[in-house]
PDB file of C-alpha atoms in Angstrom:
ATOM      1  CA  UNK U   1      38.886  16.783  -8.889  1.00 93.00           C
ATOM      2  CA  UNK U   2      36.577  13.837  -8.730  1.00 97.00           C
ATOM      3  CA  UNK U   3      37.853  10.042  -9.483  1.00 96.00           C
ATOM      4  CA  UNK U   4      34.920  10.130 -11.700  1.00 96.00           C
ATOM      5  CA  UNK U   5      35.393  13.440 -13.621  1.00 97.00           C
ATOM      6  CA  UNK U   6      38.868  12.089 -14.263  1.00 97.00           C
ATOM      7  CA  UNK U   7      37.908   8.469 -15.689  1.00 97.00           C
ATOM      8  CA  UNK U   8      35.150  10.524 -17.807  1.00 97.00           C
ATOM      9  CA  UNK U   9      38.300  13.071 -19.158  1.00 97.00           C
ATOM     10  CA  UNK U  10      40.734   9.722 -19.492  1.00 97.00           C
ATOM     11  CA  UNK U  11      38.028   7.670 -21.349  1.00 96.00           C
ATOM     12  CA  UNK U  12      36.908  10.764 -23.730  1.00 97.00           C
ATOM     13  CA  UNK U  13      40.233  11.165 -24.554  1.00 96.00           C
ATOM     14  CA  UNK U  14      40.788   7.605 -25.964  1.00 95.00           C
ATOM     15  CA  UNK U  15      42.180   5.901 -23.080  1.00 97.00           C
ATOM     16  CA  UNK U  16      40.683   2.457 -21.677  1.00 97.00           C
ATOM     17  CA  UNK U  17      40.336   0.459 -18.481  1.00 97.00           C
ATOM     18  CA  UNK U  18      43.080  -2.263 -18.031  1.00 96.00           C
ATOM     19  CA  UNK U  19      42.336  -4.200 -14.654  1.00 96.00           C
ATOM     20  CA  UNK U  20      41.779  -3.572 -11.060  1.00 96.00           C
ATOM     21  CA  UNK U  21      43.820  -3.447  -8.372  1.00 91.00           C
ATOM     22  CA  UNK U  22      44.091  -3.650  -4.316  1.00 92.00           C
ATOM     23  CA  UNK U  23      43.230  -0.221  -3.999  1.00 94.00           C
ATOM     24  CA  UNK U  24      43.502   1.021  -7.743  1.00 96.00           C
ATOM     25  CA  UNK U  25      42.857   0.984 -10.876  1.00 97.00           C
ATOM     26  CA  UNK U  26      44.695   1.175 -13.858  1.00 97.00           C
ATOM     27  CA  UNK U  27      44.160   2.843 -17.426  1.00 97.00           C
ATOM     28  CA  UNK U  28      45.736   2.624 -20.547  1.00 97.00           C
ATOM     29  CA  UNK U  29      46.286   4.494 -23.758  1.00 96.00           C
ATOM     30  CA  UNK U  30      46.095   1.899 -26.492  1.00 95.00           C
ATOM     31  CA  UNK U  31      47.546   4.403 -29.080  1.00 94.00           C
ATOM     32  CA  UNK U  32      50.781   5.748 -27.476  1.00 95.00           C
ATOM     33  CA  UNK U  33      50.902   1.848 -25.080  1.00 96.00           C
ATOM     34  CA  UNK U  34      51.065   3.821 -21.882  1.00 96.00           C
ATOM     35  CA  UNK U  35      49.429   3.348 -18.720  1.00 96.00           C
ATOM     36  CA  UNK U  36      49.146   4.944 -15.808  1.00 96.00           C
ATOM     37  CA  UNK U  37      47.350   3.970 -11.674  1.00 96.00           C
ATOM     38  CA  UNK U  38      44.515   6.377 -10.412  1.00 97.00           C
ATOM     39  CA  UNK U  39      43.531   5.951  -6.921  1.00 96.00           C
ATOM     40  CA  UNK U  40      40.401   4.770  -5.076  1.00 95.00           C
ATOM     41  CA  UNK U  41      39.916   8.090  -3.637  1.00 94.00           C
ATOM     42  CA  UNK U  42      36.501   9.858  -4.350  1.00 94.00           C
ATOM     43  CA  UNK U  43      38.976  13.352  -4.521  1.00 97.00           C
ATOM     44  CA  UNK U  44      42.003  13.549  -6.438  1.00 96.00           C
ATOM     45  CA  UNK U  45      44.363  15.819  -6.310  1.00 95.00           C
ATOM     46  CA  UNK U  46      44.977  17.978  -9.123  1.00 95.00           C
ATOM     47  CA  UNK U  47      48.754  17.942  -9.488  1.00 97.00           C
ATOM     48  CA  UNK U  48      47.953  14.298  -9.413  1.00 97.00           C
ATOM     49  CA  UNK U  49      45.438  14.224 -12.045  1.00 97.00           C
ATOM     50  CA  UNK U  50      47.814  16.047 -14.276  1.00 97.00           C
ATOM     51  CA  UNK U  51      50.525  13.775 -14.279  1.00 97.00           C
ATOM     52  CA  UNK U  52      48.088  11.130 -14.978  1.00 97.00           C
ATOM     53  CA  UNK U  53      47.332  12.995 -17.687  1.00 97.00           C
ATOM     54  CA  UNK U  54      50.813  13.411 -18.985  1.00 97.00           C
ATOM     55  CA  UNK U  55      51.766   9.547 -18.390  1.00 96.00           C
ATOM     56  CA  UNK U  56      48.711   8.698 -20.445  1.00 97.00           C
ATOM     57  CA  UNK U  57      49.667  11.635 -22.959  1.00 96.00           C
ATOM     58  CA  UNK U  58      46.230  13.142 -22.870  1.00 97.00           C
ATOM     59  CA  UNK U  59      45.255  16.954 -22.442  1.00 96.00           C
ATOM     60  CA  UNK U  60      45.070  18.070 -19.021  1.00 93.00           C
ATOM     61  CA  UNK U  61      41.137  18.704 -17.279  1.00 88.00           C
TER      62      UNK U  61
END
């Protein structure tokens, strides 16, 4: 899956953008105060956009 397609799913889904970091970046659902990392990769993988899914208790892509 693309890092964008993700952040577009993530930020659809009521979650925001928390900071940067090194080599990062890190989300958060205001509603449920969870937060989760997604990589700087232009590909994620999709196991690993689920669980970021699940940490930020959103529905999966």
């Amino acid at each position: 899956m693309k890092r964008l397609d993700l952040i577009r799913h993530l930020e659809a889904n009521g979650c925001d953008f928390l900071r940067e970091g090194a080599s990062h970046t890190i989300y958060i659902n205001r509603i449920v105060q969870k937060s989760s990392v997604i990589p700087r990769h232009r590909e994620i993988n999709d196991f690993l956009a689920r669980k970021i899914c699940r940490d930020l208790q959103v529905p999966d892509p």
